[in-house]
mmCIF file of C-alpha atoms in Angstrom:
data_model
loop_
_atom_site.group_PDB
_atom_site.id
_atom_site.type_symbol
_atom_site.label_atom_id
_atom_site.label_comp_id
_atom_site.label_asym_id
_atom_site.label_seq_id
_atom_site.Cartn_x
_atom_site.Cartn_y
_atom_site.Cartn_z
ATOM 1 C CA MET A 1 -37.312 9.720 -31.762
ATOM 2 C CA ARG A 2 -41.171 9.873 -30.910
ATOM 3 C CA ILE A 3 -43.695 7.116 -31.419
ATOM 4 C CA ALA A 4 -47.549 7.476 -30.782
ATOM 5 C CA THR A 5 -50.366 5.318 -30.979
ATOM 6 C CA TRP A 6 -53.981 6.610 -31.379
ATOM 7 C CA ASN A 7 -57.422 5.235 -32.133
ATOM 8 C CA VAL A 8 -58.472 7.646 -34.406
ATOM 9 C CA ASN A 9 -62.155 6.542 -34.972
ATOM 10 C CA SER A 10 -62.361 7.279 -38.682
ATOM 11 C CA ILE A 11 -59.170 8.815 -40.493
ATOM 12 C CA ARG A 12 -61.463 10.393 -43.087
ATOM 13 C CA ALA A 13 -63.088 12.475 -40.582
ATOM 14 C CA ARG A 14 -60.166 13.232 -38.794
ATOM 15 C CA ALA A 15 -57.287 13.550 -40.963
ATOM 16 C CA ALA A 16 -56.542 17.263 -40.269
ATOM 17 C CA ARG A 17 -56.637 16.580 -36.610
ATOM 18 C CA ALA A 18 -54.010 13.685 -37.156
ATOM 19 C CA THR A 19 -51.712 15.852 -39.217
ATOM 20 C CA ALA A 20 -51.934 18.449 -36.869
ATOM 21 C CA PHE A 21 -51.208 16.428 -33.985
ATOM 22 C CA LEU A 22 -48.208 15.099 -35.808
ATOM 23 C CA GLU A 23 -46.956 18.785 -36.624
ATOM 24 C CA ARG A 24 -47.757 19.799 -32.899
ATOM 25 C CA SER A 25 -46.274 16.921 -31.101
ATOM 26 C CA GLY A 26 -42.978 15.986 -33.350
ATOM 27 C CA THR A 27 -44.200 12.727 -33.627
ATOM 28 C CA ASP A 28 -42.087 10.393 -36.162
ATOM 29 C CA VAL A 29 -44.013 7.306 -36.030
ATOM 30 C CA LEU A 30 -47.793 7.178 -35.758
ATOM 31 C CA ALA A 31 -49.772 4.053 -35.408
ATOM 32 C CA MET A 32 -53.326 4.368 -35.875
ATOM 33 C CA GLN A 33 -56.369 1.955 -35.207
ATOM 34 C CA GLU A 34 -59.860 2.064 -36.146
ATOM 35 C CA THR A 35 -59.256 3.900 -39.561
ATOM 36 C CA LYS A 36 -62.626 2.613 -41.004
ATOM 37 C CA CYS A 37 -61.833 2.860 -44.824
ATOM 38 C CA THR A 38 -60.108 0.944 -47.451
ATOM 39 C CA PRO A 39 -56.378 1.656 -48.482
ATOM 40 C CA ALA A 40 -57.932 3.450 -51.655
ATOM 41 C CA GLN A 41 -60.055 5.680 -49.254
ATOM 42 C CA PHE A 42 -57.251 6.320 -46.868
ATOM 43 C CA PRO A 43 -56.400 10.028 -46.983
ATOM 44 C CA ALA A 44 -52.559 9.221 -47.833
ATOM 45 C CA GLU A 45 -51.999 12.490 -49.570
ATOM 46 C CA ALA A 46 -52.471 14.555 -46.477
ATOM 47 C CA PHE A 47 -49.746 12.441 -44.423
ATOM 48 C CA GLU A 48 -47.506 12.416 -47.492
ATOM 49 C CA GLU A 49 -47.580 16.499 -47.843
ATOM 50 C CA ALA A 50 -46.562 16.587 -44.194
ATOM 51 C CA GLY A 51 -43.724 14.266 -44.888
ATOM 52 C CA TYR A 52 -44.529 10.821 -44.084
ATOM 53 C CA HIS A 53 -44.539 7.434 -45.287
ATOM 54 C CA VAL A 54 -48.062 5.654 -44.863
ATOM 55 C CA ALA A 55 -48.681 1.919 -44.577
ATOM 56 C CA VAL A 56 -52.451 1.165 -44.491
ATOM 57 C CA HIS A 57 -54.532 -2.028 -44.097
ATOM 58 C CA GLY A 58 -58.256 -1.908 -44.163
ATOM 59 C CA LEU A 59 -61.234 -4.062 -45.797
ATOM 60 C CA ASN A 60 -64.204 -1.881 -45.447
ATOM 61 C CA GLN A 61 -65.789 0.540 -43.254
ATOM 62 C CA TRP A 62 -64.993 -1.330 -40.135
ATOM 63 C CA ASN A 63 -61.838 -1.862 -38.112
ATOM 64 C CA GLY A 64 -58.685 -0.718 -40.061
ATOM 65 C CA VAL A 65 -55.157 -0.011 -39.081
ATOM 66 C CA ALA A 66 -52.440 2.042 -40.408
ATOM 67 C CA VAL A 67 -48.779 3.671 -39.675
ATOM 68 C CA ALA A 68 -47.407 6.881 -40.495
ATOM 69 C CA SER A 69 -43.484 7.162 -40.368
ATOM 70 C CA ARG A 70 -41.037 10.140 -41.304
ATOM 71 C CA HIS A 71 -38.458 7.355 -41.518
ATOM 72 C CA PRO A 72 -38.831 4.755 -44.749
ATOM 73 C CA ILE A 73 -40.944 1.728 -44.339
ATOM 74 C CA LEU A 74 -38.922 -1.286 -45.325
ATOM 75 C CA ARG A 75 -41.646 -3.980 -45.038
ATOM 76 C CA VAL A 76 -45.297 -4.492 -44.327
ATOM 77 C CA HIS A 77 -47.145 -7.124 -42.538
ATOM 78 C CA ASP A 78 -51.108 -6.825 -42.895
ATOM 79 C CA HIS A 79 -51.690 -9.513 -40.314
ATOM 80 C CA PHE A 80 -49.485 -11.455 -37.648
ATOM 81 C CA PRO A 81 -49.234 -15.427 -38.341
ATOM 82 C CA GLY A 82 -52.110 -17.352 -36.905
ATOM 83 C CA GLN A 83 -54.360 -14.371 -36.507
ATOM 84 C CA PRO A 84 -57.868 -15.682 -36.106
ATOM 85 C CA ALA A 85 -60.673 -14.983 -38.386
ATOM 86 C CA PHE A 86 -64.378 -14.064 -37.394
ATOM 87 C CA GLY A 87 -67.777 -13.902 -38.913
ATOM 88 C CA ASP A 88 -69.571 -15.850 -41.390
ATOM 89 C CA PRO A 89 -68.032 -16.180 -43.896
ATOM 90 C CA ALA A 90 -64.995 -16.230 -41.488
ATOM 91 C CA VAL A 91 -62.540 -13.285 -42.287
ATOM 92 C CA VAL A 92 -59.143 -12.327 -40.889
ATOM 93 C CA GLU A 93 -60.031 -8.664 -39.894
ATOM 94 C CA ALA A 94 -58.006 -5.598 -40.540
ATOM 95 C CA ARG A 95 -56.842 -5.441 -36.851
ATOM 96 C CA ALA A 96 -53.048 -5.716 -37.169
ATOM 97 C CA LEU A 97 -50.523 -4.064 -39.363
ATOM 98 C CA GLY A 98 -46.805 -4.432 -38.567
ATOM 99 C CA VAL A 99 -44.264 -2.235 -40.330
ATOM 100 C CA VAL A 100 -40.323 -2.455 -40.300
ATOM 101 C CA ILE A 101 -38.990 0.917 -40.172
ATOM 102 C CA ASP A 102 -35.324 2.173 -41.495
ATOM 103 C CA VAL A 103 -34.082 4.049 -38.441
ATOM 104 C CA SER A 104 -30.624 4.380 -39.395
ATOM 105 C CA GLY A 105 -29.095 7.412 -38.233
ATOM 106 C CA ALA A 106 -32.234 8.155 -36.036
ATOM 107 C CA LEU A 107 -31.115 5.980 -32.940
ATOM 108 C CA GLU A 108 -27.853 5.942 -31.239
ATOM 109 C CA GLY A 109 -25.921 2.675 -30.502
ATOM 110 C CA ALA A 110 -24.675 1.617 -27.347
ATOM 111 C CA PRO A 111 -21.260 2.289 -26.406
ATOM 112 C CA GLY A 112 -19.247 0.027 -28.824
ATOM 113 C CA SER A 113 -22.081 -1.131 -30.376
ATOM 114 C CA PRO A 114 -23.455 -0.027 -33.914
ATOM 115 C CA ALA A 115 -26.685 1.781 -33.994
ATOM 116 C CA PRO A 116 -29.943 -0.204 -34.623
ATOM 117 C CA ALA A 117 -31.091 -0.067 -38.117
ATOM 118 C CA GLU A 118 -34.549 -1.548 -37.879
ATOM 119 C CA LEU A 119 -37.678 -0.702 -35.649
ATOM 120 C CA THR A 120 -40.628 -2.645 -35.960
ATOM 121 C CA VAL A 121 -44.130 -1.160 -34.809
ATOM 122 C CA TRP A 122 -47.235 -3.263 -34.806
ATOM 123 C CA SER A 123 -50.421 -0.972 -34.770
ATOM 124 C CA LEU A 124 -53.024 -3.321 -33.065
ATOM 125 C CA TYR A 125 -56.815 -2.992 -32.702
ATOM 126 C CA VAL A 126 -57.923 -5.864 -30.456
ATOM 127 C CA PRO A 127 -61.473 -7.154 -30.838
ATOM 128 C CA ASN A 128 -63.980 -5.491 -28.302
ATOM 129 C CA GLY A 129 -65.484 -8.727 -27.181
ATOM 130 C CA ARG A 130 -68.847 -7.159 -26.848
ATOM 131 C CA GLU A 131 -70.389 -9.406 -24.201
ATOM 132 C CA LEU A 132 -68.870 -11.989 -21.852
ATOM 133 C CA ASP A 133 -71.383 -14.696 -23.235
ATOM 134 C CA HIS A 134 -70.995 -13.451 -27.039
ATOM 135 C CA PRO A 135 -68.766 -15.313 -29.507
ATOM 136 C CA HIS A 136 -66.870 -11.938 -29.948
ATOM 137 C CA TYR A 137 -65.493 -12.579 -26.529
ATOM 138 C CA ALA A 138 -64.005 -15.781 -27.489
ATOM 139 C CA TYR A 139 -62.786 -14.481 -30.504
ATOM 140 C CA LYS A 140 -60.985 -11.692 -28.517
ATOM 141 C CA LEU A 141 -59.440 -14.179 -25.826
ATOM 142 C CA GLU A 142 -58.377 -16.330 -28.981
ATOM 143 C CA TRP A 143 -56.796 -13.188 -30.882
ATOM 144 C CA LEU A 144 -54.797 -12.176 -27.875
ATOM 145 C CA ALA A 145 -53.454 -15.653 -27.523
ATOM 146 C CA ALA A 146 -52.446 -16.149 -30.753
ATOM 147 C CA LEU A 147 -50.632 -12.594 -30.796
ATOM 148 C CA ARG A 148 -49.020 -13.808 -27.569
ATOM 149 C CA ALA A 149 -47.668 -16.750 -29.212
ATOM 150 C CA GLN A 150 -46.100 -14.898 -32.098
ATOM 151 C CA ALA A 151 -44.937 -12.061 -30.046
ATOM 152 C CA ARG A 152 -43.114 -14.843 -27.998
ATOM 153 C CA GLY A 153 -41.445 -16.165 -30.974
ATOM 154 C CA TRP A 154 -40.337 -12.813 -32.077
ATOM 155 C CA LEU A 155 -38.373 -12.242 -28.719
ATOM 156 C CA ASP A 156 -36.755 -15.721 -28.917
ATOM 157 C CA ALA A 157 -35.758 -15.142 -32.299
ATOM 158 C CA ASP A 158 -33.994 -12.001 -31.554
ATOM 159 C CA PRO A 159 -33.568 -10.594 -28.023
ATOM 160 C CA ALA A 160 -32.147 -7.470 -29.307
ATOM 161 C CA ALA A 161 -34.795 -6.445 -31.502
ATOM 162 C CA LEU A 162 -36.523 -3.058 -31.299
ATOM 163 C CA VAL A 163 -40.254 -4.118 -31.289
ATOM 164 C CA ALA A 164 -43.416 -2.168 -30.185
ATOM 165 C CA LEU A 165 -46.733 -3.549 -29.732
ATOM 166 C CA VAL A 166 -49.199 -0.820 -29.459
ATOM 167 C CA GLY A 167 -52.875 0.390 -30.097
ATOM 168 C CA ASP A 168 -56.254 -0.239 -28.484
ATOM 169 C CA TRP A 169 -56.031 -3.458 -26.417
ATOM 170 C CA ASN A 170 -59.784 -3.063 -25.358
ATOM 171 C CA VAL A 171 -58.741 -4.076 -22.041
ATOM 172 C CA ALA A 172 -58.534 -2.150 -18.712
ATOM 173 C CA PRO A 173 -56.103 -4.497 -16.981
ATOM 174 C CA GLN A 174 -56.243 -2.843 -13.652
ATOM 175 C CA ASP A 175 -59.200 -1.412 -11.645
ATOM 176 C CA GLN A 176 -57.804 2.038 -11.646
ATOM 177 C CA ASP A 177 -58.202 1.907 -15.385
ATOM 178 C CA VAL A 178 -62.020 2.605 -15.242
ATOM 179 C CA TRP A 179 -63.789 5.431 -13.310
ATOM 180 C CA ASP A 180 -66.132 2.924 -11.335
ATOM 181 C CA MET A 181 -65.420 -0.723 -11.337
ATOM 182 C CA ALA A 182 -69.215 -1.038 -10.072
ATOM 183 C CA ALA A 183 -70.258 0.348 -13.522
ATOM 184 C CA PHE A 184 -68.482 -2.440 -15.027
ATOM 185 C CA GLU A 185 -69.852 -5.351 -13.191
ATOM 186 C CA GLY A 186 -70.406 -8.426 -15.618
ATOM 187 C CA ALA A 187 -69.063 -6.570 -18.687
ATOM 188 C CA THR A 188 -66.120 -6.959 -21.021
ATOM 189 C CA HIS A 189 -62.826 -5.072 -20.714
ATOM 190 C CA VAL A 190 -62.171 -5.942 -16.878
ATOM 191 C CA SER A 191 -62.966 -9.526 -16.847
ATOM 192 C CA ALA A 192 -60.298 -11.870 -15.290
ATOM 193 C CA PRO A 193 -59.787 -13.744 -18.822
ATOM 194 C CA GLU A 194 -59.059 -10.493 -20.598
ATOM 195 C CA ARG A 195 -57.002 -9.272 -17.757
ATOM 196 C CA GLU A 196 -54.709 -12.414 -17.554
ATOM 197 C CA ALA A 197 -54.445 -12.563 -21.568
ATOM 198 C CA PHE A 198 -53.235 -8.958 -21.304
ATOM 199 C CA ALA A 199 -50.704 -9.681 -18.663
ATOM 200 C CA ALA A 200 -49.424 -12.899 -20.023
ATOM 201 C CA PHE A 201 -47.255 -10.624 -22.537
ATOM 202 C CA ALA A 202 -45.678 -9.501 -19.449
ATOM 203 C CA GLU A 203 -44.960 -13.111 -18.559
ATOM 204 C CA ASP A 204 -43.048 -13.538 -21.858
ATOM 205 C CA GLY A 205 -40.799 -10.599 -21.456
ATOM 206 C CA TRP A 206 -42.681 -7.769 -22.726
ATOM 207 C CA ILE A 207 -42.735 -4.537 -20.852
ATOM 208 C CA GLU A 208 -45.846 -2.238 -20.856
ATOM 209 C CA ALA A 209 -44.049 1.027 -21.509
ATOM 210 C CA THR A 210 -46.561 3.715 -20.424
ATOM 211 C CA ARG A 211 -47.843 2.437 -16.817
ATOM 212 C CA ALA A 212 -44.863 3.340 -14.866
ATOM 213 C CA ARG A 213 -44.171 6.789 -16.621
ATOM 214 C CA THR A 214 -47.782 8.521 -16.967
ATOM 215 C CA THR A 215 -51.332 8.244 -15.823
ATOM 216 C CA ASN A 216 -54.623 8.995 -17.063
ATOM 217 C CA TYR A 217 -57.258 7.455 -19.176
ATOM 218 C CA THR A 218 -57.186 7.116 -23.007
ATOM 219 C CA TYR A 219 -60.747 6.706 -23.771
ATOM 220 C CA TRP A 220 -64.199 8.600 -22.940
ATOM 221 C CA ASP A 221 -67.470 7.498 -24.594
ATOM 222 C CA TYR A 222 -69.309 10.049 -26.282
ATOM 223 C CA GLN A 223 -72.434 9.405 -24.431
ATOM 224 C CA ARG A 224 -73.536 10.714 -21.057
ATOM 225 C CA LEU A 225 -70.761 13.457 -20.854
ATOM 226 C CA ARG A 226 -68.477 11.105 -20.074
ATOM 227 C CA PHE A 227 -65.460 13.355 -20.796
ATOM 228 C CA PRO A 228 -66.460 16.359 -18.754
ATOM 229 C CA LYS A 229 -67.196 14.043 -15.893
ATOM 230 C CA ASN A 230 -63.628 12.201 -16.501
ATOM 231 C CA GLU A 231 -65.487 8.871 -16.559
ATOM 232 C CA GLY A 232 -62.949 7.215 -18.793
ATOM 233 C CA MET A 233 -61.175 3.978 -19.387
ATOM 234 C CA ARG A 234 -57.409 3.151 -19.745
ATOM 235 C CA ILE A 235 -57.312 0.794 -22.663
ATOM 236 C CA ASP A 236 -54.451 2.155 -25.244
ATOM 237 C CA PHE A 237 -51.248 0.690 -24.141
ATOM 238 C CA ALA A 238 -47.623 0.109 -25.661
ATOM 239 C CA TYR A 239 -45.832 -3.045 -25.127
ATOM 240 C CA ALA A 240 -42.000 -2.990 -25.691
ATOM 241 C CA SER A 241 -39.378 -5.434 -26.172
ATOM 242 C CA PRO A 242 -36.825 -5.322 -23.752
ATOM 243 C CA ALA A 243 -34.308 -3.821 -26.048
ATOM 244 C CA LEU A 244 -36.837 -0.968 -26.865
ATOM 245 C CA GLU A 245 -37.778 -0.469 -23.156
ATOM 246 C CA ALA A 246 -34.151 0.310 -22.418
ATOM 247 C CA ARG A 247 -34.157 3.236 -24.900
ATOM 248 C CA ILE A 248 -37.903 4.755 -23.685
ATOM 249 C CA THR A 249 -37.231 7.942 -21.814
ATOM 250 C CA SER A 250 -40.680 9.118 -21.083
ATOM 251 C CA ALA A 251 -44.291 8.578 -22.050
ATOM 252 C CA ARG A 252 -47.391 10.621 -22.030
ATOM 253 C CA ILE A 253 -51.167 10.671 -22.750
ATOM 254 C CA ASP A 254 -52.493 13.616 -24.589
ATOM 255 C CA ARG A 255 -55.593 14.146 -22.956
ATOM 256 C CA ASP A 256 -56.243 17.699 -24.636
ATOM 257 C CA GLU A 257 -56.732 15.662 -28.101
ATOM 258 C CA ARG A 258 -60.195 14.640 -26.886
ATOM 259 C CA LYS A 259 -61.236 18.372 -26.527
ATOM 260 C CA GLY A 260 -62.834 20.322 -29.339
ATOM 261 C CA LYS A 261 -64.932 19.707 -32.278
ATOM 262 C CA GLY A 262 -64.515 16.417 -34.270
ATOM 263 C CA ALA A 263 -62.352 14.720 -31.617
ATOM 264 C CA SER A 264 -61.938 11.033 -31.408
ATOM 265 C CA ASP A 265 -63.120 9.123 -28.365
ATOM 266 C CA HIS A 266 -59.512 8.046 -27.845
ATOM 267 C CA VAL A 267 -56.306 10.025 -27.282
ATOM 268 C CA PRO A 268 -53.026 9.467 -28.541
ATOM 269 C CA VAL A 269 -50.498 7.571 -26.394
ATOM 270 C CA ILE A 270 -46.586 8.854 -26.998
ATOM 271 C CA LEU A 271 -43.340 7.324 -26.143
ATOM 272 C CA ASP A 272 -40.107 9.150 -26.538
ATOM 273 C CA VAL A 273 -37.004 6.787 -27.248
ATOM 274 C CA ARG A 274 -33.439 7.614 -26.987
#
């Protein structure tokens, strides 16, 4: 089974690329971020014609998250409990979408154990933070702390659950995750509080599934020839529950998806699950 996450940076502009990626890669579940549309505007027909079920959460032309799955979607959560709001008036933005997927028959059981029946995938678009002294930065840290609290509870409630927290985390956890740390001095994404908030998930038992299996950037800005110069950032990640991590056999970053006309500034991050 193949799971991928991808900040598509406007699904209406990239529906054809997204469905072509699904066909080419053989991806079974695709978590998307920054879809930039309401559910009514989401090009669901393109995915349905390709054989996928779709769950979508979007409020306007900003943010937005979605999941496309070859397997039936059993339940959908358009936010996590305690998800912070932002703005004036304060709104719980479309930044988290959890789907419970029927994987009966898709995954093997351990010897002497039944095959798992459900997989939970959270498509996450963590707030950017903007600047270190901006209210959006405090919101970002609050958002990550609230997600951590809920995620810790999910592991405590069912240690055997197959759960993936995937998406655009807007954090570069290590110096090697940006092309030049000097260029990020005093900037978001690399600050100690952000990195500590990201690492806290591992402290609770979550395992970032891509770091040990693949290396590359996942984002290159459109400006200043960042992609041709390979001046990128690694900010798209997949935290897996221990039970899911035990089933992951490989991971890769599809750098080639950044090439060509109409590319997103992010690329897909892909996990293979036994």
